[in-house]
XYZ file of C-alpha atoms in Angstrom:
667
model
C -181.337 156.444 163.770
C -178.871 159.216 162.938
C -180.874 161.897 164.726
C -179.505 163.944 167.639
C -181.514 163.203 170.759
C -183.164 160.124 169.343
C -179.909 158.171 169.462
C -179.282 159.375 173.013
C -182.694 158.181 174.184
C -182.112 154.815 172.504
C -178.696 154.451 174.167
C -180.112 155.189 177.627
C -182.879 152.675 177.058
C -180.402 150.009 175.936
C -178.226 150.745 178.972
C -181.077 149.952 181.351
C -181.805 153.555 182.282
C -185.495 153.922 181.378
C -186.177 156.878 183.695
C -183.323 158.900 182.188
C -184.461 157.900 178.711
C -188.027 159.011 179.419
C -186.930 162.316 180.947
C -184.734 163.097 177.957
C -187.476 162.126 175.518
C -189.983 164.427 177.230
C -187.454 167.273 177.167
C -186.836 166.819 173.471
C -190.542 166.421 172.658
C -191.440 169.661 174.453
C -188.533 171.806 173.244
C -187.770 170.689 169.704
C -189.714 170.363 166.474
C -189.448 167.065 164.543
C -190.539 165.673 161.237
C -193.506 163.250 161.561
C -191.363 160.092 161.218
C -188.926 161.256 163.879
C -191.731 162.427 166.155
C -193.357 158.991 165.904
C -190.033 157.290 166.636
C -189.417 159.491 169.702
C -192.919 158.770 171.082
C -192.375 155.081 170.490
C -189.049 155.085 172.374
C -190.557 157.095 175.196
C -193.429 154.629 175.344
C -190.982 151.738 175.614
C -189.244 153.518 178.513
C -192.577 154.025 180.284
C -193.367 150.323 179.837
C -190.082 149.400 181.528
C -190.957 151.728 184.394
C -194.359 150.081 184.799
C -196.246 153.255 183.894
C -198.885 151.726 181.627
C -200.986 154.901 181.356
C -198.093 157.047 180.125
C -196.876 154.260 177.842
C -200.271 153.874 176.191
C -200.586 157.642 175.717
C -197.166 157.872 174.038
C -197.705 154.839 171.789
C -201.095 156.115 170.665
C -199.494 159.503 170.012
C -196.950 157.761 167.792
C -199.795 156.075 165.909
C -201.606 159.389 165.475
C -198.534 160.619 163.663
C -198.066 157.385 161.683
C -200.954 154.916 161.851
C -198.875 152.315 160.004
C -196.017 152.316 162.552
C -195.706 148.538 162.995
C -193.347 148.815 165.962
C -195.744 151.090 167.847
C -198.662 148.767 167.051
C -196.660 145.780 168.227
C -195.664 147.461 171.499
C -199.195 148.696 172.107
C -200.519 145.188 171.500
C -198.142 143.849 174.152
C -199.136 146.571 176.588
C -202.857 145.990 176.126
C -202.449 142.216 176.409
C -200.616 142.640 179.731
C -203.582 144.671 180.969
C -206.040 141.953 179.984
C -207.513 144.027 177.151
C -207.449 141.102 174.752
C -209.782 142.355 172.026
C -207.885 145.635 171.638
C -204.567 143.792 171.670
C -205.790 141.406 168.970
C -206.714 144.402 166.819
C -203.170 145.755 167.135
C -201.538 142.487 166.082
C -204.002 142.017 163.228
C -203.090 145.480 161.940
C -199.409 144.544 162.124
C -200.133 141.391 160.117
C -202.265 143.269 157.599
C -199.217 145.370 156.808
C -196.736 142.488 157.043
C -198.168 138.940 156.878
C -194.663 137.543 157.375
C -194.280 138.866 160.936
C -193.838 135.607 162.887
C -193.801 137.298 166.301
C -197.151 138.978 165.611
C -198.681 135.638 164.576
C -197.327 134.045 167.743
C -198.647 136.813 170.004
C -202.045 136.737 168.328
C -202.092 132.990 168.951
C -201.507 133.540 172.679
C -204.479 135.911 172.842
C -206.755 133.574 170.890
C -205.751 130.584 173.032
C -206.871 132.500 176.117
C -210.119 133.641 174.453
C -210.521 130.591 174.168
C -210.391 130.038 170.421
C -208.054 127.027 170.263
C -208.352 126.205 166.573
C -207.646 129.797 165.506
C -204.790 129.969 168.003
C -203.225 126.771 166.648
C -203.421 128.183 163.130
C -201.586 131.330 164.290
C -198.823 129.287 165.942
C -198.422 127.191 162.809
C -198.193 130.342 160.669
C -195.518 131.671 163.030
C -193.412 128.504 162.907
C -193.778 128.199 159.136
C -192.329 131.701 158.761
C -189.708 131.232 161.487
C -188.946 127.565 162.250
C -186.607 128.709 165.016
C -189.390 130.434 166.955
C -189.144 128.199 170.014
C -191.884 130.055 171.891
C -194.445 129.482 169.121
C -193.603 125.753 168.975
C -193.933 125.511 172.765
C -197.232 127.378 172.841
C -198.588 125.134 170.095
C -197.544 122.066 172.080
C -199.233 123.315 175.245
C -202.417 124.057 173.293
C -202.458 120.630 171.638
C -201.866 118.882 174.963
C -204.813 120.746 176.491
C -206.944 119.326 173.661
C -205.690 115.797 174.350
C -203.541 115.626 171.190
C -200.478 114.369 173.030
C -198.579 112.914 170.070
C -198.820 116.200 168.170
C -197.994 118.129 171.342
C -194.848 116.080 171.889
C -193.737 116.750 168.307
C -194.287 120.500 168.740
C -192.148 120.480 171.884
C -189.450 118.503 170.084
C -189.415 121.203 167.394
C -189.098 123.832 170.114
C -186.042 122.006 171.438
C -184.544 121.844 167.951
C -185.054 125.605 167.694
C -183.592 126.227 171.149
C -181.956 123.265 172.901
C -181.553 125.355 176.045
C -185.269 126.059 176.413
C -186.086 124.430 179.763
C -189.816 125.016 179.311
C -189.797 123.041 176.074
C -188.067 120.099 177.775
C -190.437 119.928 180.754
C -193.496 120.412 178.539
C -192.260 117.550 176.381
C -192.016 115.540 179.596
C -195.638 116.291 180.435
C -196.814 115.246 176.964
C -194.803 112.018 177.120
C -196.234 111.323 180.566
C -199.732 111.573 179.111
C -198.658 109.054 176.468
C -197.606 106.713 179.324
C -193.959 106.995 178.271
C -192.712 107.568 181.789
C -189.013 106.823 181.191
C -188.821 109.292 178.310
C -190.811 111.809 180.345
C -188.391 111.504 183.243
C -185.461 112.128 180.897
C -187.109 115.307 179.612
C -187.896 116.643 183.087
C -184.328 115.984 184.228
C -182.984 117.771 181.152
C -185.180 120.763 182.001
C -183.967 120.714 185.595
C -180.329 120.728 184.489
C -181.035 123.827 182.398
C -183.104 125.662 185.013
C -182.572 124.310 188.549
C -184.225 127.359 190.114
C -187.593 126.819 188.419
C -190.122 125.473 190.920
C -192.505 124.118 188.277
C -189.840 121.795 186.879
C -189.113 120.351 190.326
C -192.845 119.871 190.799
C -193.279 118.168 187.418
C -190.446 115.729 188.112
C -191.742 115.054 191.621
C -195.264 114.340 190.429
C -193.951 111.908 187.813
C -191.701 110.026 190.226
C -194.479 109.844 192.802
C -196.644 107.652 190.580
C -194.061 105.907 188.438
C -194.195 102.105 188.167
C -190.836 100.568 187.285
C -190.707 96.963 186.063
C -188.048 94.788 187.694
C -184.742 94.516 185.881
C -184.454 90.905 187.024
C -187.477 88.598 186.937
C -186.081 86.745 189.984
C -185.728 89.917 192.058
C -187.306 89.259 195.451
C -188.426 92.884 195.694
C -190.440 92.595 192.475
C -194.146 92.088 193.119
C -196.930 92.232 190.588
C -194.571 93.246 187.799
C -193.179 96.284 189.627
C -189.890 96.883 191.436
C -190.759 97.850 195.009
C -187.223 99.001 195.825
C -187.229 101.289 192.795
C -190.637 102.633 193.789
C -189.324 103.376 197.285
C -186.358 105.259 195.815
C -188.614 107.162 193.429
C -190.962 108.011 196.270
C -188.166 109.430 198.410
C -186.829 111.508 195.528
C -190.344 112.634 194.601
C -190.854 114.068 198.077
C -187.505 115.868 197.860
C -188.528 117.358 194.508
C -191.934 118.503 195.740
C -190.413 120.105 198.826
C -187.757 121.776 196.654
C -190.554 123.340 194.602
C -192.040 124.768 197.796
C -188.682 126.136 198.936
C -188.247 127.903 195.601
C -191.833 129.176 195.464
C -193.326 129.124 198.981
C -196.322 131.150 197.836
C -197.259 128.766 195.012
C -200.444 126.988 196.060
C -200.104 124.229 193.458
C -196.810 123.086 194.956
C -198.400 122.658 198.384
C -201.351 120.822 196.834
C -199.064 118.423 194.973
C -197.205 117.635 198.181
C -200.537 117.052 199.904
C -201.555 114.544 197.249
C -198.210 112.763 197.553
C -198.588 112.446 201.328
C -202.229 111.352 201.124
C -201.354 108.606 198.648
C -198.919 107.237 201.227
C -201.314 107.329 204.149
C -199.637 110.311 205.854
C -203.004 111.919 206.348
C -202.234 114.601 208.945
C -199.329 116.006 206.954
C -201.365 115.745 203.743
C -204.243 117.714 205.214
C -201.849 120.385 206.484
C -200.310 120.802 203.026
C -203.682 121.014 201.300
C -204.912 123.579 203.796
C -201.678 125.540 203.249
C -202.514 125.617 199.552
C -205.987 126.966 200.280
C -204.650 129.550 202.714
C -202.434 130.855 199.914
C -205.162 130.676 197.263
C -208.654 130.205 198.709
C -210.190 129.745 195.260
C -207.698 127.065 194.162
C -210.215 124.453 193.069
C -207.787 121.573 192.640
C -206.717 121.875 196.281
C -210.385 121.910 197.313
C -210.979 118.713 195.352
C -207.865 116.998 196.686
C -208.850 117.923 200.246
C -212.335 116.563 199.564
C -210.925 113.198 198.461
C -208.781 112.988 201.596
C -211.642 113.864 203.957
C -214.028 111.482 202.187
C -211.526 108.636 202.476
C -211.275 109.339 206.208
C -215.056 109.198 206.558
C -215.312 112.931 207.335
C -218.142 113.252 204.843
C -219.876 116.361 206.144
C -216.581 118.298 206.049
C -215.756 116.961 202.605
C -218.915 117.631 200.584
C -218.473 121.434 200.242
C -214.915 120.954 198.941
C -216.146 118.179 196.632
C -218.220 120.730 194.693
C -214.944 121.772 193.045
C -215.068 118.602 190.907
C -216.958 120.297 188.073
C -215.329 123.735 188.278
C -214.247 124.944 184.811
C -210.884 126.047 186.202
C -209.807 122.468 186.905
C -207.416 120.629 184.613
C -209.239 118.138 182.418
C -210.201 115.273 184.723
C -212.976 113.747 182.646
C -215.705 115.342 184.779
C -218.069 117.447 182.711
C -219.116 120.868 183.913
C -222.653 121.925 184.822
C -225.268 121.635 182.068
C -226.681 124.743 180.439
C -230.270 124.530 181.684
C -233.008 127.104 182.067
C -233.755 125.991 185.636
C -231.646 126.838 188.694
C -229.211 124.466 190.365
C -230.546 123.163 193.682
C -228.546 124.322 196.703
C -230.593 123.021 199.583
C -233.777 125.073 199.207
C -237.103 123.615 200.327
C -238.349 121.301 197.572
C -241.783 120.335 198.886
C -244.012 119.974 195.835
C -241.115 120.674 193.419
C -240.146 118.864 190.244
C -236.488 117.839 190.514
C -234.057 116.959 187.726
C -231.063 114.819 188.759
C -228.393 115.272 186.097
C -225.912 112.514 185.206
C -222.270 112.897 186.145
C -219.031 110.958 185.985
C -218.847 107.198 185.494
C -221.320 104.340 185.625
C -220.295 103.318 189.131
C -220.798 106.865 190.439
C -224.254 106.990 188.917
C -225.231 103.617 190.406
C -223.916 104.461 193.869
C -225.671 107.829 194.079
C -228.926 106.933 192.327
C -230.136 106.047 195.857
C -230.555 109.774 196.484
C -233.645 109.860 194.255
C -235.511 108.435 197.240
C -233.970 111.064 199.518
C -235.374 113.838 197.309
C -238.795 112.244 197.476
C -238.503 112.032 201.264
C -237.713 115.756 201.311
C -241.032 116.405 199.602
C -240.238 116.466 195.885
C -243.391 115.862 193.866
C -241.582 114.496 190.815
C -238.008 113.314 190.237
C -236.486 112.885 186.774
C -233.191 111.017 186.636
C -230.782 111.528 183.727
C -228.257 108.724 183.216
C -225.896 107.060 180.779
C -227.746 104.918 178.204
C -226.584 101.510 179.562
C -228.221 102.341 182.902
C -231.657 103.442 181.702
C -233.502 100.113 181.939
C -231.912 99.350 185.289
C -232.714 102.777 186.764
C -236.346 102.365 185.777
C -236.517 99.889 188.683
C -235.787 102.698 191.186
C -238.893 103.007 193.328
C -238.951 106.817 193.429
C -237.755 107.712 189.923
C -240.747 109.107 188.063
C -238.876 109.496 184.765
C -235.539 108.139 183.584
C -233.880 109.774 180.586
C -230.868 108.411 178.735
C -228.329 111.115 177.948
C -226.048 111.268 174.955
C -222.389 112.120 175.550
C -221.199 115.006 173.387
C -217.724 116.504 173.918
C -217.423 114.777 177.295
C -220.747 116.225 178.468
C -224.174 114.686 178.899
C -226.949 116.038 176.696
C -230.700 115.402 176.604
C -232.686 116.917 173.760
C -235.835 114.821 173.428
C -237.527 116.073 176.593
C -238.749 119.425 177.897
C -236.442 119.990 180.864
C -237.694 123.495 181.620
C -240.750 122.066 183.396
C -238.535 121.273 186.393
C -238.041 123.618 189.335
C -234.425 122.671 190.124
C -231.620 120.504 188.787
C -228.824 118.895 190.817
C -225.854 116.567 190.375
C -226.345 113.271 192.258
C -223.018 113.656 194.089
C -224.100 117.102 195.308
C -227.264 115.869 197.015
C -225.358 114.468 200.054
C -224.085 117.957 200.824
C -227.514 119.531 200.912
C -229.158 116.736 202.870
C -226.337 116.524 205.423
C -225.069 113.000 204.775
C -222.379 111.886 207.203
C -220.882 108.464 207.840
C -223.801 107.513 210.102
C -226.629 108.807 207.929
C -225.805 107.287 204.546
C -229.097 106.189 202.924
C -228.232 102.509 202.737
C -231.435 100.548 202.276
C -230.341 97.569 200.193
C -231.440 96.668 197.575
C -232.508 99.845 195.867
C -232.058 98.522 192.323
C -233.627 95.341 190.987
C -233.256 92.844 188.170
C -235.708 93.070 185.244
C -239.072 91.434 185.837
C -239.626 87.945 184.489
C -240.793 88.090 180.917
C -238.572 91.068 180.050
C -236.075 89.246 177.834
C -235.814 86.428 180.366
C -233.788 83.597 178.912
C -231.940 85.918 176.528
C -228.345 84.696 175.985
C -226.981 87.899 177.508
C -228.972 87.317 180.708
C -228.928 83.563 181.278
C -226.434 81.123 182.722
C -226.610 77.391 182.085
C -228.832 75.500 184.555
C -227.131 74.346 187.723
C -226.041 70.757 187.885
C -227.207 68.225 190.409
C -224.503 69.225 192.872
C -224.460 72.163 195.243
C -221.633 74.193 193.689
C -221.541 77.825 194.706
C -221.686 80.159 191.690
C -219.066 82.894 191.832
C -218.838 85.702 189.295
C -215.447 87.140 188.397
C -214.374 90.528 187.026
C -210.630 91.191 187.132
C -210.225 94.337 185.029
C -211.989 97.696 184.932
C -212.187 100.439 182.343
C -208.752 100.783 180.763
C -209.323 104.540 180.370
C -209.630 105.086 184.115
C -206.723 107.187 185.384
C -205.812 104.612 188.030
C -206.489 101.475 186.012
C -202.869 100.315 186.177
C -203.266 100.031 189.953
C -206.876 98.899 190.373
C -207.061 96.226 187.631
C -205.484 92.783 187.950
C -202.962 92.176 185.151
C -204.496 88.920 183.906
C -206.950 86.160 184.683
C -204.001 83.908 185.497
C -203.422 85.937 188.680
C -206.659 84.426 190.037
C -205.382 80.849 189.546
C -205.302 80.058 193.310
C -209.101 80.297 193.306
C -209.406 77.290 191.011
C -208.241 75.051 193.858
C -211.384 75.787 195.888
C -213.644 72.771 195.550
C -217.357 73.401 195.425
C -217.105 76.725 193.569
C -218.277 77.255 190.008
C -216.808 80.361 188.378
C -218.579 82.636 185.908
C -216.792 85.306 183.871
C -218.612 88.626 183.753
C -215.554 90.358 182.344
C -216.208 92.906 179.601
C -213.919 94.619 177.115
C -210.670 93.321 175.691
C -209.881 91.303 178.815
C -212.940 89.112 178.159
C -210.795 87.272 175.608
C -208.754 85.841 178.485
C -211.860 83.956 179.633
C -212.565 82.684 176.127
C -208.991 81.429 175.844
C -208.889 79.842 179.294
C -207.860 76.198 179.321
C -209.184 73.359 181.453
C -207.067 74.565 184.387
C -209.259 77.686 184.542
C -212.857 76.387 184.591
C -215.074 79.327 183.660
C -218.666 79.595 182.567
C -219.346 82.417 180.122
C -222.459 84.094 178.816
C -223.383 83.151 175.272
C -223.546 86.862 174.452
C -222.143 89.858 176.357
C -224.661 91.954 178.340
C -226.174 94.778 176.323
C -226.777 97.007 179.317
C -226.722 96.927 183.102
C -230.189 95.410 183.291
C -228.710 92.358 181.553
C -225.834 92.321 184.026
C -228.247 92.623 186.960
C -230.181 89.631 185.647
C -226.958 87.608 185.625
C -226.069 88.747 189.145
C -229.414 87.389 190.314
C -228.178 83.938 189.318
C -224.952 84.191 191.342
C -224.178 83.467 194.967
C -221.153 85.787 195.091
C -219.316 88.299 192.926
C -215.555 88.746 193.255
C -214.283 91.785 191.381
C -211.890 94.697 191.259
C -212.987 98.273 191.887
C -215.233 98.881 188.894
C -218.875 99.683 188.222
C -220.176 96.125 188.630
C -219.173 96.263 192.300
C -221.650 99.099 192.802
C -224.277 97.232 190.822
C -223.878 94.164 193.031
C -224.003 96.303 196.168
C -227.115 98.172 195.036
C -228.721 94.889 194.029
C -227.827 93.163 197.312
C -225.675 90.456 195.763
C -222.795 89.510 198.092
C -219.695 91.101 196.608
C -216.019 90.910 197.476
C -213.998 93.819 196.105
C -210.230 93.540 195.608
C -208.624 96.940 196.198
C -205.173 98.348 195.348
C -202.892 99.727 198.048
C -202.036 102.818 195.993
C -204.664 105.489 195.261
C -207.585 103.500 196.613
C -210.810 105.247 195.665
C -212.192 107.432 198.461
C -215.527 105.615 198.705
C -213.917 102.500 200.200
C -212.636 104.581 203.140
C -209.512 103.779 205.146
C -208.737 100.379 206.578
C -212.253 98.908 206.577
C -213.262 95.505 205.272
C -216.889 96.548 204.823
C -218.691 99.457 203.174
C -221.306 101.642 204.885
C -222.641 102.378 201.396
C -223.561 98.702 200.945
C -224.017 97.235 204.437
C -224.217 93.481 204.599
C -223.467 93.055 200.900
C -219.852 94.149 200.549
C -216.552 92.789 201.787
C -213.272 94.516 200.965
C -209.903 92.848 200.418
C -206.928 95.224 200.337
C -203.419 94.791 198.985
C -200.828 94.662 201.750
C -198.402 96.565 199.541
C -198.529 98.197 196.162
C -198.909 95.784 193.259
C -199.172 92.673 195.428
C -202.227 91.002 193.947
C -200.797 87.534 194.585
C -201.039 87.771 198.389
C -204.485 89.342 198.156
C -205.758 86.523 195.936
C -204.523 84.000 198.488
C -206.573 85.845 201.119
C -209.593 85.675 198.819
C -208.998 81.974 198.155
C -208.911 81.174 201.867
C -212.050 83.218 202.509
C -213.783 81.566 199.549
C -212.950 78.083 200.833
C -214.616 78.982 204.131
C -217.591 80.535 202.336
C -218.093 77.443 200.190
C -218.208 75.294 203.309
C -220.782 77.641 204.828
C -222.760 77.593 201.586
C -222.752 73.790 201.394
C -223.911 73.473 205.000
C -226.865 75.752 204.234
C -228.079 73.696 201.256
C -229.279 70.121 201.234
C -229.285 68.253 197.879
C -233.033 68.608 197.475
C -232.691 72.373 197.947
C -230.033 72.735 195.277
C -232.448 74.219 192.764
C -233.355 77.128 195.056
C -231.282 80.301 195.242
C -230.163 81.464 198.667
C -227.595 84.282 198.754
C -224.514 83.749 200.842
C -224.164 85.877 203.960
C -221.332 88.371 203.572
C -219.150 87.792 206.621
C -216.183 89.997 207.509
C -213.974 88.203 210.026
C -211.024 90.599 209.868
C -209.697 93.970 208.858
C -207.147 94.297 206.099
C -204.447 96.898 205.664
C -205.387 100.521 205.137
C -204.695 102.110 201.781
C -204.147 105.514 200.262
C -206.524 108.197 199.049
C -207.617 108.785 195.482
C -206.852 112.506 195.792
C -204.899 113.321 192.656
C -203.706 116.353 190.744
C -205.310 115.355 187.493
């Protein structure tokens, strides 16, 4: 700088003595005259000292004074932009960085900082463009690469996110954040081994960072390792149980390490709570989740995780208020759309006598089927008119609901339901179906469970259509059993809840007197088409077009055996006897703990639970033995001359199977 006083202030600042630097700067500013460039430089240095001291008011005053002297002072603009951004004054900060870039479009740091502000705005596309401009100018700007990767991951572009994080590592191999963020992106791509390597690399670089311990712990907690030896006795269902046990123990150590390093971090306590809940350690899980909420009462993910735990325990009344967190905009993306933008208020338990109610679709098909029963509850509370919004495949089926006055099919746009062809403003209130139980006080003993509440299409409505008809029964008295062994592959727990292949059900073929019908949809339906004579399966000539078609097929069955997917709820709502095969790990909350029946579908549902994670083989043997007994019961109820008449099988539940874990997950 070559200016007496100015150099001294700079040296004090560099030596970590901001108070001395500021005092000297003030002395010089008040006792000496300076040329405009030097005056601007002194104000800028003094402003930097005030920033280090945490005196934002003085810092802003000094930096603006520098800009009054020289409005084009890029350093002062840059510092002021940082200061304003730290105060949450995003628009003003953006203006500062834009002015820097107007003077120097090649300033990579300014592009990167502007990107951070735009990402928070949120203006993700503009932010991504800023990060790309920054990295094009300075390929070694690790922070800009990392920020771009985080932004892309939030948009679901995991491949591109992983590449951005790899570029960040190239720019700075010692950047622990880049390594663990790469791990998160790889985890989303289901590349768990590569993700683990990245998290461990991050941990080696920064062992005192709680978030890295938490990331590694969360990965290990859910990791499925295939056996290294196909003959390994500890390998069940294609997973290595010994390896899972080791991973589980290390995962708990990691999650507890995160808490030791950051005891005030609510997310760490919530993650531990999820881990414990998934392993049936309910008391400890609840304590951890409540610790998280004590630290951060508005932490919505902890509310949702606690809701899942309480629901699984049957503590419904306690759970419903926490369950409202499911659509909070502050949650990580969990596939649950937020509230619709409607001109009518959301119902929160007000008197609705004489009101017009709008029940808005949410979540998956099974959720909508299970909670469509609450249309009748609204009518019982005095609603004059109830409009039900649903996914298109459910519209025809939901028109059979006794108390639904209108049923509207909603389009899905950007993961949200939208209805444009109807005037929705004529309603008095709107409500999510899974929120109604809260406001009507549903507990385990007051579930509205009149079965059936949905019905097959009336005769004449496409009766005999190939997607609705099975071949006529033969002269014998074979019991017709529907099979569905895989659910939606996009479900976040599909690897646990779906059976790997149709071949896993082979023990069922030995049951004489049973005739099997494939109702499997999606890619797995090909397994039924390719089945040989050892797997005798009837198939529909055409796949069902909607759930009304599926309901019509269910009406022709004596029993449905399926995994946890939407057709189980359809069968339950329809009253068709249904046996549901459930995983031991992350069992959905609605099946509760340790029961072999469902209070949501009394008399229609029987639950079979894995004894240990991944062990479908033992469960299928249990189902086979139960089916053999059911076939005998079925045959004894039907004489040959009665073979042409349908008589549903009673759903008996002779025993209780092993309890399973909660679906509470940090998503």
